[in-house]
PDB file of C-alpha atoms in Angstrom:
ATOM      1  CA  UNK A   1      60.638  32.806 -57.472  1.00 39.00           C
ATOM      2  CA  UNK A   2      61.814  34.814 -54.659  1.00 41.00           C
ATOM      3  CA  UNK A   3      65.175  34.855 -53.281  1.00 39.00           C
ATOM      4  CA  UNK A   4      63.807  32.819 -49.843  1.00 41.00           C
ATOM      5  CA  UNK A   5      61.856  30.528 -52.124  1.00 43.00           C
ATOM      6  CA  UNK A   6      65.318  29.763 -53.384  1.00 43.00           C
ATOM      7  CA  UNK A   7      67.178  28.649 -50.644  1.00 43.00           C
ATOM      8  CA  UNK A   8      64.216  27.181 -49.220  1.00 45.00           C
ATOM      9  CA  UNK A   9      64.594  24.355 -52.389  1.00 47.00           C
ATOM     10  CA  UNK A  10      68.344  24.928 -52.577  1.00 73.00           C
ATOM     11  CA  UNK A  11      68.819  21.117 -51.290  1.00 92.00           C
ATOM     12  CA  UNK A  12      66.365  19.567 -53.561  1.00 96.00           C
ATOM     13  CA  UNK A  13      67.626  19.896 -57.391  1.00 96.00           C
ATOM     14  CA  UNK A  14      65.362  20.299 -60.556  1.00 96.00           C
ATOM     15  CA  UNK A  15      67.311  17.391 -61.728  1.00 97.00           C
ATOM     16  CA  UNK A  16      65.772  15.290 -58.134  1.00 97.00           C
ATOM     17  CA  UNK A  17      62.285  16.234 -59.099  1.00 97.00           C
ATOM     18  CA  UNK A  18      62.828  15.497 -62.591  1.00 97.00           C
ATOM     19  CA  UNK A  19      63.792  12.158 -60.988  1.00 98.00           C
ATOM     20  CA  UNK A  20      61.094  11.560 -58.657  1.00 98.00           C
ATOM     21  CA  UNK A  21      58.610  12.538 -61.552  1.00 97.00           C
ATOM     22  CA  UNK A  22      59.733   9.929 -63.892  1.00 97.00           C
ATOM     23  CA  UNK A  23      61.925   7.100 -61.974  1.00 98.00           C
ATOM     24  CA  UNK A  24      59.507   7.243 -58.515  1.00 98.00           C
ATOM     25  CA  UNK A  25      62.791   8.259 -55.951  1.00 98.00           C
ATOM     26  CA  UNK A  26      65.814  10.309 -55.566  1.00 98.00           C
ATOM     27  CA  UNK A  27      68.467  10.617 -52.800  1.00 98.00           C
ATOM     28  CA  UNK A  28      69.583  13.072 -50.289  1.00 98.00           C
ATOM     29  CA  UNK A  29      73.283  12.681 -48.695  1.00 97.00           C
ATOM     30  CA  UNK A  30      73.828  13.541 -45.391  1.00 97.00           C
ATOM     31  CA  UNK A  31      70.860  15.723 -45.356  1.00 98.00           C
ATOM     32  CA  UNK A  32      69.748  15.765 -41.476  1.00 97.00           C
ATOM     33  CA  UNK A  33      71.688  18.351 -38.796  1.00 96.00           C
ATOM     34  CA  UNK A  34      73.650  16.476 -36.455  1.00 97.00           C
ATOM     35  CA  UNK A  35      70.641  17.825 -34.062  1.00 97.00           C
ATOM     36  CA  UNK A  36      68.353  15.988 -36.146  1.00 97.00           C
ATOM     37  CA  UNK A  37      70.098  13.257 -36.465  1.00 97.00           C
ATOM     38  CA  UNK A  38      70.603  12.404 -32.244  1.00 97.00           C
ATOM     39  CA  UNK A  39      66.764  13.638 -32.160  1.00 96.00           C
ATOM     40  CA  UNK A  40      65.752  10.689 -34.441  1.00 97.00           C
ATOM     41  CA  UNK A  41      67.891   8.636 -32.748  1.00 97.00           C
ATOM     42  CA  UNK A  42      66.922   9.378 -29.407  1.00 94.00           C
ATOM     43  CA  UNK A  43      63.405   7.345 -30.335  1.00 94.00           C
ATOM     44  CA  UNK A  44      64.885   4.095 -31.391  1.00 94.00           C
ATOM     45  CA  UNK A  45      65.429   2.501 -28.229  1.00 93.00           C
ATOM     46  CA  UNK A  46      62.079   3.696 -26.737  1.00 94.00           C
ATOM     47  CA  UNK A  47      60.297   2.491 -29.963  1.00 94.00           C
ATOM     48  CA  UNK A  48      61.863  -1.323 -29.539  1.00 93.00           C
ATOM     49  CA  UNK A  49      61.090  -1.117 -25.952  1.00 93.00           C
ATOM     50  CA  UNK A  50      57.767  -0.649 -26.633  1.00 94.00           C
ATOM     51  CA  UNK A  51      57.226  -3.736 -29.204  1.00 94.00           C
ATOM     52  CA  UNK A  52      58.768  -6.433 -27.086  1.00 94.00           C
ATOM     53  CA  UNK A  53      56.494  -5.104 -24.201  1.00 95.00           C
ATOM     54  CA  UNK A  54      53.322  -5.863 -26.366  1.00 94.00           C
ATOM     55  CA  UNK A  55      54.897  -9.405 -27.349  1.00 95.00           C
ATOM     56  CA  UNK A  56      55.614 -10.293 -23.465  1.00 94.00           C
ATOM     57  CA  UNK A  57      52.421  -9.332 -22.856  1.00 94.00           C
ATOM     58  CA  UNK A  58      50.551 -11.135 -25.616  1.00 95.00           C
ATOM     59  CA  UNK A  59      52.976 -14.157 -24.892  1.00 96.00           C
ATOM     60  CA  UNK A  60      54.058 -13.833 -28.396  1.00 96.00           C
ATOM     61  CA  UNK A  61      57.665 -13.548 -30.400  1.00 94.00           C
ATOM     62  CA  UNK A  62      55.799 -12.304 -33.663  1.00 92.00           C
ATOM     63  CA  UNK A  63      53.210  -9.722 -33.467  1.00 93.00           C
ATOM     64  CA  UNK A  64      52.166  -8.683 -37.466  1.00 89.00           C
ATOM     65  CA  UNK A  65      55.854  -8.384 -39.570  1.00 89.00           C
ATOM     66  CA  UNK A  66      57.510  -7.728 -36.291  1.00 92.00           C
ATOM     67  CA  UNK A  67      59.975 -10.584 -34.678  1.00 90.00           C
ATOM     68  CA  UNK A  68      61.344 -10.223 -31.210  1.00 93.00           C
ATOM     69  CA  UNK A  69      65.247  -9.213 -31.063  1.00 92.00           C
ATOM     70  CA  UNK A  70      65.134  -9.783 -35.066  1.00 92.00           C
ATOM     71  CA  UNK A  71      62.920  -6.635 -37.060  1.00 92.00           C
ATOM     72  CA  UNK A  72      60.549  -3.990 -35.699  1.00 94.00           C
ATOM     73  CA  UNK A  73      58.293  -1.532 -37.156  1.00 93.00           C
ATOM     74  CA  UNK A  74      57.172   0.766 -34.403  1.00 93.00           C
ATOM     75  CA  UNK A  75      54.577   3.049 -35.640  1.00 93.00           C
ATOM     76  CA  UNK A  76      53.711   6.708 -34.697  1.00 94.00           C
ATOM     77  CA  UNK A  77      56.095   6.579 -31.696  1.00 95.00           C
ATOM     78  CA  UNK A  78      55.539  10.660 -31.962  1.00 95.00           C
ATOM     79  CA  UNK A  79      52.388  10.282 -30.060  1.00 93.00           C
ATOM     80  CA  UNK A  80      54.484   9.520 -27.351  1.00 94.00           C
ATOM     81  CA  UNK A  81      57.796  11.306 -28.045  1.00 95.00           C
ATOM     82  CA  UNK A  82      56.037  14.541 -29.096  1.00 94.00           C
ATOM     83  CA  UNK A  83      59.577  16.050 -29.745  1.00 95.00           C
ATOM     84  CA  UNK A  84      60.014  14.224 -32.939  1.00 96.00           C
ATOM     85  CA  UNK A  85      57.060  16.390 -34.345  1.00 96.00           C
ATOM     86  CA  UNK A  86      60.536  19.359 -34.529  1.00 96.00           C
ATOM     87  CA  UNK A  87      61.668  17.179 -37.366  1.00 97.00           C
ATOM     88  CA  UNK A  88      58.333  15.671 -38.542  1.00 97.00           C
ATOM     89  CA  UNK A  89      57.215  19.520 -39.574  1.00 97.00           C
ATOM     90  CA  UNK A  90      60.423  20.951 -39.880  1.00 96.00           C
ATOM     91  CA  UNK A  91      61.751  23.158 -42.800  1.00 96.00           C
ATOM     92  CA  UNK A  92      63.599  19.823 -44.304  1.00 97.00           C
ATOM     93  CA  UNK A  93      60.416  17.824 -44.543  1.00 97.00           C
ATOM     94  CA  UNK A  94      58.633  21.033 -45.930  1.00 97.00           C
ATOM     95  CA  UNK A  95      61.242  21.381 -48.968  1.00 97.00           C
ATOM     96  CA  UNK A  96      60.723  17.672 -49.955  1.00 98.00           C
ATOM     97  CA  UNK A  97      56.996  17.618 -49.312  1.00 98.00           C
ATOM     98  CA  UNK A  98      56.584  20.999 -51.473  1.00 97.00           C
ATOM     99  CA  UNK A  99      59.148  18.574 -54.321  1.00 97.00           C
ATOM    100  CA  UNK A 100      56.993  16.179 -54.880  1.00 98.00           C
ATOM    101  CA  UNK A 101      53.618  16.517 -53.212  1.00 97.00           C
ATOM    102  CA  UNK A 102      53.046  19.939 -53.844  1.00 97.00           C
ATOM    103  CA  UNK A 103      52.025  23.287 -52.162  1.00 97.00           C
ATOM    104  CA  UNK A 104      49.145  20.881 -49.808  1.00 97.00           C
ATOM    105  CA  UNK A 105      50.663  17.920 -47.437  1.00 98.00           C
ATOM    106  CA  UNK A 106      49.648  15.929 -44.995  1.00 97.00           C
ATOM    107  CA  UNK A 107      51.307  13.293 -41.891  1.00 97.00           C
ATOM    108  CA  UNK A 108      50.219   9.933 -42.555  1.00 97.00           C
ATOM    109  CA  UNK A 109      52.316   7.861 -41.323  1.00 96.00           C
ATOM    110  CA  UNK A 110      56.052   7.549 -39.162  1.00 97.00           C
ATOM    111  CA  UNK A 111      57.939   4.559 -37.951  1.00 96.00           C
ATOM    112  CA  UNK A 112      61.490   3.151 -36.291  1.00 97.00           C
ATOM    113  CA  UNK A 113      62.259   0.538 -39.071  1.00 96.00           C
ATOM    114  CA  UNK A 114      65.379  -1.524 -36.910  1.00 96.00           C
ATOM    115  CA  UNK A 115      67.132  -4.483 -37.564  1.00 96.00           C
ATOM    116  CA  UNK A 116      69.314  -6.343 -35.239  1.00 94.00           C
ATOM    117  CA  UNK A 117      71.814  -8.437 -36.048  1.00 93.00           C
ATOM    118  CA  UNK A 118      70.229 -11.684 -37.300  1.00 91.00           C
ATOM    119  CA  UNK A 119      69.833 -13.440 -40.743  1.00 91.00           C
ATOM    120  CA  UNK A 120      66.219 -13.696 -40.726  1.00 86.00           C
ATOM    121  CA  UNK A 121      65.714 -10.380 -40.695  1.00 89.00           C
ATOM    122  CA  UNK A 122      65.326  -9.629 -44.558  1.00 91.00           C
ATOM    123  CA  UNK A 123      61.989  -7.930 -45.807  1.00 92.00           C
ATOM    124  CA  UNK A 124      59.966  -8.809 -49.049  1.00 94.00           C
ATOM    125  CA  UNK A 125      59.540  -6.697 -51.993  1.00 97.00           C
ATOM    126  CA  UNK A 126      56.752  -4.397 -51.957  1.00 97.00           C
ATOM    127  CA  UNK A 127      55.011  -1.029 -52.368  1.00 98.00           C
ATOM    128  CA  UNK A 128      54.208   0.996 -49.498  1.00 97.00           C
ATOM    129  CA  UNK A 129      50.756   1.438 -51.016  1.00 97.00           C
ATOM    130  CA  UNK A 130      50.606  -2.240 -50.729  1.00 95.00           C
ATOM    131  CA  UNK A 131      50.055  -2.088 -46.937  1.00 95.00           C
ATOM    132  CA  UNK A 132      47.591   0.481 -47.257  1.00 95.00           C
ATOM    133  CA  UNK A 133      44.246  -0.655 -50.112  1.00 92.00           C
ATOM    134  CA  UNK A 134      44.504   0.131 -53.667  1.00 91.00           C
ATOM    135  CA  UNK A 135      41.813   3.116 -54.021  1.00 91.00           C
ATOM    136  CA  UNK A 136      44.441   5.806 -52.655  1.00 94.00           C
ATOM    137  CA  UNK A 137      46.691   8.580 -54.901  1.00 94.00           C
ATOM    138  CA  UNK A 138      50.835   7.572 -54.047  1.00 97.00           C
ATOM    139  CA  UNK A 139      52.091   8.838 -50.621  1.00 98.00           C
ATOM    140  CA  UNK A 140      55.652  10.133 -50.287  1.00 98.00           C
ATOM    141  CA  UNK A 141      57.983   8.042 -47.864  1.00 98.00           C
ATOM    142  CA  UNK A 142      61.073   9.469 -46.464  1.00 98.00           C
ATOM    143  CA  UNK A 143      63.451   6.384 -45.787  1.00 98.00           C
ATOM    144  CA  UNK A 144      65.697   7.558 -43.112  1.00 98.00           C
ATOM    145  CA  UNK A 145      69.021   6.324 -42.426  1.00 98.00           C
ATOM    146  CA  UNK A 146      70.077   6.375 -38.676  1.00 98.00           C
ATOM    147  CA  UNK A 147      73.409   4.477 -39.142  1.00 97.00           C
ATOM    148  CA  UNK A 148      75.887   4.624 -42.215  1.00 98.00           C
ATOM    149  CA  UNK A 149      73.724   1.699 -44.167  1.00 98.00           C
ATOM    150  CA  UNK A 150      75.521  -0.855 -46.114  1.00 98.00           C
ATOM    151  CA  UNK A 151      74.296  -4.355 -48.099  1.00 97.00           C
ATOM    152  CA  UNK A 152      75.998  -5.944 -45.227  1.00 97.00           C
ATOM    153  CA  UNK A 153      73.233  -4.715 -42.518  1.00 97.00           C
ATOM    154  CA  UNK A 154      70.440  -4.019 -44.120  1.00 96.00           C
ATOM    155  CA  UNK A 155      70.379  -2.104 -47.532  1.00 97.00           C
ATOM    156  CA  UNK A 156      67.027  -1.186 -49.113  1.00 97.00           C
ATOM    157  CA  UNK A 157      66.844  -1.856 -52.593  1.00 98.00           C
ATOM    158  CA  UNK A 158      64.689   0.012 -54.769  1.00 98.00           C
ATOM    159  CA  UNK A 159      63.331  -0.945 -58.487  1.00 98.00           C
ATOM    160  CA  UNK A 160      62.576   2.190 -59.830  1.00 98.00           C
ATOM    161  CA  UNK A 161      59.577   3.150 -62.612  1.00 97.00           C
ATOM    162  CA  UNK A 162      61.847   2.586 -65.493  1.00 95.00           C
ATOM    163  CA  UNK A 163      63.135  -0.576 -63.939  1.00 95.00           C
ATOM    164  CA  UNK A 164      59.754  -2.070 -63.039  1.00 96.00           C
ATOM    165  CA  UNK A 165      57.784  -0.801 -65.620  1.00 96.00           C
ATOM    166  CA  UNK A 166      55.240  -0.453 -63.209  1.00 95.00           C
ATOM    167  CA  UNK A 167      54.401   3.065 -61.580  1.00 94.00           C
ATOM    168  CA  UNK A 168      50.631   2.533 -59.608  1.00 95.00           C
ATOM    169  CA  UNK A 169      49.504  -0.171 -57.091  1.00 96.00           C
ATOM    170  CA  UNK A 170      49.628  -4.037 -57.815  1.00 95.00           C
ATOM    171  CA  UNK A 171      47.989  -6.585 -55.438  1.00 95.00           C
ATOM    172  CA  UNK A 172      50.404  -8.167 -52.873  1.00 96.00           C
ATOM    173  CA  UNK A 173      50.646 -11.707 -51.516  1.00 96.00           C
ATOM    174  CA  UNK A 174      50.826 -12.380 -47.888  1.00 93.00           C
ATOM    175  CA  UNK A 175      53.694 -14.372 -46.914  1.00 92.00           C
ATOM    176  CA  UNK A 176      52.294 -17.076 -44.110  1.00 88.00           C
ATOM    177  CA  UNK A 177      55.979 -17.732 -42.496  1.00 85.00           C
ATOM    178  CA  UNK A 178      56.567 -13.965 -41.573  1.00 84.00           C
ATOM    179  CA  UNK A 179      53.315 -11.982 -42.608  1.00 86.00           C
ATOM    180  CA  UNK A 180      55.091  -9.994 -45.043  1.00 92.00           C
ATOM    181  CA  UNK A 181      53.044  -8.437 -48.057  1.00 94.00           C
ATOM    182  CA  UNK A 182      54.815  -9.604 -51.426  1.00 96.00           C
ATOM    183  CA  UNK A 183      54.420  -8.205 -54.821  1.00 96.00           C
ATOM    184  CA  UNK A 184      57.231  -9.003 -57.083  1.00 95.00           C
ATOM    185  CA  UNK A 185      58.949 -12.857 -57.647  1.00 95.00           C
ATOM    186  CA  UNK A 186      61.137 -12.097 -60.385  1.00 95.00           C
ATOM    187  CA  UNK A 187      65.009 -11.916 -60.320  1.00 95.00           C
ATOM    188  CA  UNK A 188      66.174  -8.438 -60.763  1.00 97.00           C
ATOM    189  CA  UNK A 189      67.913  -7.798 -57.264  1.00 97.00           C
ATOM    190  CA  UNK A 190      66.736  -4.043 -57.213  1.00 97.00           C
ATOM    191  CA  UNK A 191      69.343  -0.800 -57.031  1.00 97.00           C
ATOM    192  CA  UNK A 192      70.936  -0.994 -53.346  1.00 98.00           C
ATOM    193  CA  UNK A 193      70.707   2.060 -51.397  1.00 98.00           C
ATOM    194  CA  UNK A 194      73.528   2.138 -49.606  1.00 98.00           C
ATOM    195  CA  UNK A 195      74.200   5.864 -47.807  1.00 98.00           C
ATOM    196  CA  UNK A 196      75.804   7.144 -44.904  1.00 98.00           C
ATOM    197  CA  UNK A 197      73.830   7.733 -41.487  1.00 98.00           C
ATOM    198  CA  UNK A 198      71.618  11.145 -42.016  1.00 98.00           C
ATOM    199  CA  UNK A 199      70.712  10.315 -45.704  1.00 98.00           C
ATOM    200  CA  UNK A 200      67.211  10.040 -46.960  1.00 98.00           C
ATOM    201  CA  UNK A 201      65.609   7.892 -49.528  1.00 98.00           C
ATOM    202  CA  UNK A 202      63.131   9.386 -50.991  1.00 98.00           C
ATOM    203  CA  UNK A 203      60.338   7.933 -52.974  1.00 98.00           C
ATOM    204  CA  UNK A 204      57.107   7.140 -54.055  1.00 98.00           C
ATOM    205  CA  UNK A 205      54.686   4.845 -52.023  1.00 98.00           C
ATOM    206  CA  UNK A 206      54.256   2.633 -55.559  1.00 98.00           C
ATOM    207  CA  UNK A 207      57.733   2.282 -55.771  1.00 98.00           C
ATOM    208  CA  UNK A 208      59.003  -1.612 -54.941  1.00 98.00           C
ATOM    209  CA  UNK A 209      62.019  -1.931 -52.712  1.00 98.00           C
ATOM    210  CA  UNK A 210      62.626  -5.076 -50.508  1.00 97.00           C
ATOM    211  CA  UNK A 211      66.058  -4.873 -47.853  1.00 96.00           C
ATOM    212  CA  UNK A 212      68.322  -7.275 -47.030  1.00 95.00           C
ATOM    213  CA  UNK A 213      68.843  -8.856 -43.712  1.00 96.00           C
ATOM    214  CA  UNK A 214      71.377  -7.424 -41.203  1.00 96.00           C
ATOM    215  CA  UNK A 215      74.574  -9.835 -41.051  1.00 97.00           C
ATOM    216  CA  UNK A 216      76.289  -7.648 -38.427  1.00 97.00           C
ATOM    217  CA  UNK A 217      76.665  -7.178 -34.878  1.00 95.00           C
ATOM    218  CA  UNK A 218      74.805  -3.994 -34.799  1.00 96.00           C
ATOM    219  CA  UNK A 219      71.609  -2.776 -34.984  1.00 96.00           C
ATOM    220  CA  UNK A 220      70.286  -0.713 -38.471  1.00 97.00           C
ATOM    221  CA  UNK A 221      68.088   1.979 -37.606  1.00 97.00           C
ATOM    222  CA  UNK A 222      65.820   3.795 -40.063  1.00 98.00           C
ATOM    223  CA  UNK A 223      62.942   6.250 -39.182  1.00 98.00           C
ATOM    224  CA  UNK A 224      60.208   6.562 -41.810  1.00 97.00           C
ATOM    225  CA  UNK A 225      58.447   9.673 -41.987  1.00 98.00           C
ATOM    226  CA  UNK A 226      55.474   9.298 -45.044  1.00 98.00           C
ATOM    227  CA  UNK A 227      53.107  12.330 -45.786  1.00 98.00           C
ATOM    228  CA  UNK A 228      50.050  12.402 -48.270  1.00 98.00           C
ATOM    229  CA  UNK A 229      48.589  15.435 -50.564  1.00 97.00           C
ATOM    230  CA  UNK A 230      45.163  14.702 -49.151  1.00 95.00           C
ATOM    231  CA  UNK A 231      43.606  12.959 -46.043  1.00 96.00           C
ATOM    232  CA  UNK A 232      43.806   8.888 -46.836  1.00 96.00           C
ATOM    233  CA  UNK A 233      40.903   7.415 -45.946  1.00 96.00           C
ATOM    234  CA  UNK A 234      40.262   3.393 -45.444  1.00 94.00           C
ATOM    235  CA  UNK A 235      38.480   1.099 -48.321  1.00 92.00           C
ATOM    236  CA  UNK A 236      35.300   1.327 -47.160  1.00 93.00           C
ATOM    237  CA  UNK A 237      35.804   5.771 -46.662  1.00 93.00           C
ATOM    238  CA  UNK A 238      34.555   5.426 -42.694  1.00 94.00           C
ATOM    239  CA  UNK A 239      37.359   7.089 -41.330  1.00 95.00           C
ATOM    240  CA  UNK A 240      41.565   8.057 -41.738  1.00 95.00           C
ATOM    241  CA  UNK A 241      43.458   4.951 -42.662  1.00 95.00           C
ATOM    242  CA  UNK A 242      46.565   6.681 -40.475  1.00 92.00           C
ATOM    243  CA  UNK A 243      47.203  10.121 -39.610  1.00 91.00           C
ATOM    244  CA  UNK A 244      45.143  13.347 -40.998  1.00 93.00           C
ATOM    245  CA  UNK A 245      47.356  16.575 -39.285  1.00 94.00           C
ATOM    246  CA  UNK A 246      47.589  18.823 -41.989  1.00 96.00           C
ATOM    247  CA  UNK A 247      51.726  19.686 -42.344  1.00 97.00           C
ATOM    248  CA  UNK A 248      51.557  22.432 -45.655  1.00 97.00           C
ATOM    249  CA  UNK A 249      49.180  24.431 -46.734  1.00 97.00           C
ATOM    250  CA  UNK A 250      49.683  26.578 -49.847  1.00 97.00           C
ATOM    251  CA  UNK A 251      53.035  25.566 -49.079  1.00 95.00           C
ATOM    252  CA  UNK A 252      53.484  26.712 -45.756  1.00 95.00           C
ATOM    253  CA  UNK A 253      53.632  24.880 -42.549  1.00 95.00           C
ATOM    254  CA  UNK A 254      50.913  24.745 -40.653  1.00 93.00           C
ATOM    255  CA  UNK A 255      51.428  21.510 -38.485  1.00 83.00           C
ATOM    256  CA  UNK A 256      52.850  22.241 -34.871  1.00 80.00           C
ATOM    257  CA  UNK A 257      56.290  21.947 -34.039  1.00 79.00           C
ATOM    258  CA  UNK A 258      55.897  23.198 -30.334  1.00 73.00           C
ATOM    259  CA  UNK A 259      56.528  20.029 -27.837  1.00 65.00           C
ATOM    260  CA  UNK A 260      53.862  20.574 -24.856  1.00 58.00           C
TER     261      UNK A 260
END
């Protein structure tokens, strides 16, 4: 390994991939710039906007598993804040995609995950993979942390591999009150993440994590940025279940970081 190879995987340790390969996560402190961080943050707002629109409009307060004023899951909000793409394919995401994808990755997915301030605003365990179908190899989500996150607002809370005992898809259960997907009804509470702002959680899309509901007066802002090691395509193999840009390839990135 060269000496750039080196600092280019200075951040994530041997010991975090060792991690990843046999628990399904690790953790990065304070890991965006303060650049990055306002950047990310900068899309929040614009991403809520954007969800109660298409409730007004459809004359709704629940649209999927978002509620108005409560939780919102505002997906590829890149398409039309194209400066996000500087931290979607940016020498950060590169390191951890190279950790635990490998020397090929792809975008498939990105999302403002925000709570407000509201008891029912809690979200059921289950895999990422569980949204997706089951005939898919394990993505890699980056969970995000836009505010110092705490049990109190919002916490995710992860059951690792050796805590699960389970390490591929299992088949979910829709939840009729709030549409959530549901895979796990036992009692083990999961491992709370609780980090400050700039931190990211990272782990496998077979992982199960549920979070708590925000009991504050603020709002808890995550951003979700997932990538795949190959194109994921839907069930029935017609077409891209989510995105298909190509970030690494043979390690390098190839994905465009220029904001037209």
């Amino acid at each position: 390994m060269t000496s750039t190879e080196e600092s280019r995987t200075a951040l994530v340790t041997p010991q975090m991939r060792e991690q990843y390969e046999n628990d399904g996560y690790f953790i990065l402190e304070r890991a965006l710039s303060d650049e990055q961080l306002e950047l990310l943050r900068g899309g929040a707002q614009y991403s809520m906007d954007k969800l109660d629109a298409a409730m007004e409009e459809a004359g709704t307060d629940r649209i999927g598993i978002n509620a108005r004023g409560k939780r919102y899951f505002s997906h590829m909000i890149y398409r039309d804040r194209p400066e996000l793409r500087q931290f979607l394919f940016s020498e950060l995401m590169r390191e951890i995609c190279r950790a635990t994808l490998g020397e090929e990755a792809y975008l498939f997915w990105e999302q403002y995950v925000i709570k407000a301030g509201d008891p029912d605003t809690a979200f059921a365990w289950h895999q990422d993979s569980g949204y997706v179908h089951e005939d898919h190899a394990p993505y890699l989500t980056c969970w995000i942390a836009l505010d110092d996150v705490t049990e109190e607002n919002g916490s995710v809370y992860l059951r690792p591999y050796s805590r699960s005992g389970i390490r591929s898809y299992v088949k979910h259960i829709p939840d009729p009150r709030v549409n959530d997907l549901v895979c796990y009804f036992g009692d083990d509470p999961g491992m709370p993440v609780t980090v400050p702002a700039g931190s990211i959680a990272v782990f496998s899309s077979v992982v199960m994590h549920r979070s708590g509901p925000n009991l504050t007066d603020r709002l808890r802002r995550v951003y979700l940025a997932q990538y795949s090691k190959e194109v994921i395509m839907t069930k029935d193999g017609s077409k891209p279940w989510g995105e298909f840009e190509q970030f690494l390839a043979g390690g390098e990135v190839v994905g465009r970081i220029d904001v037209d």
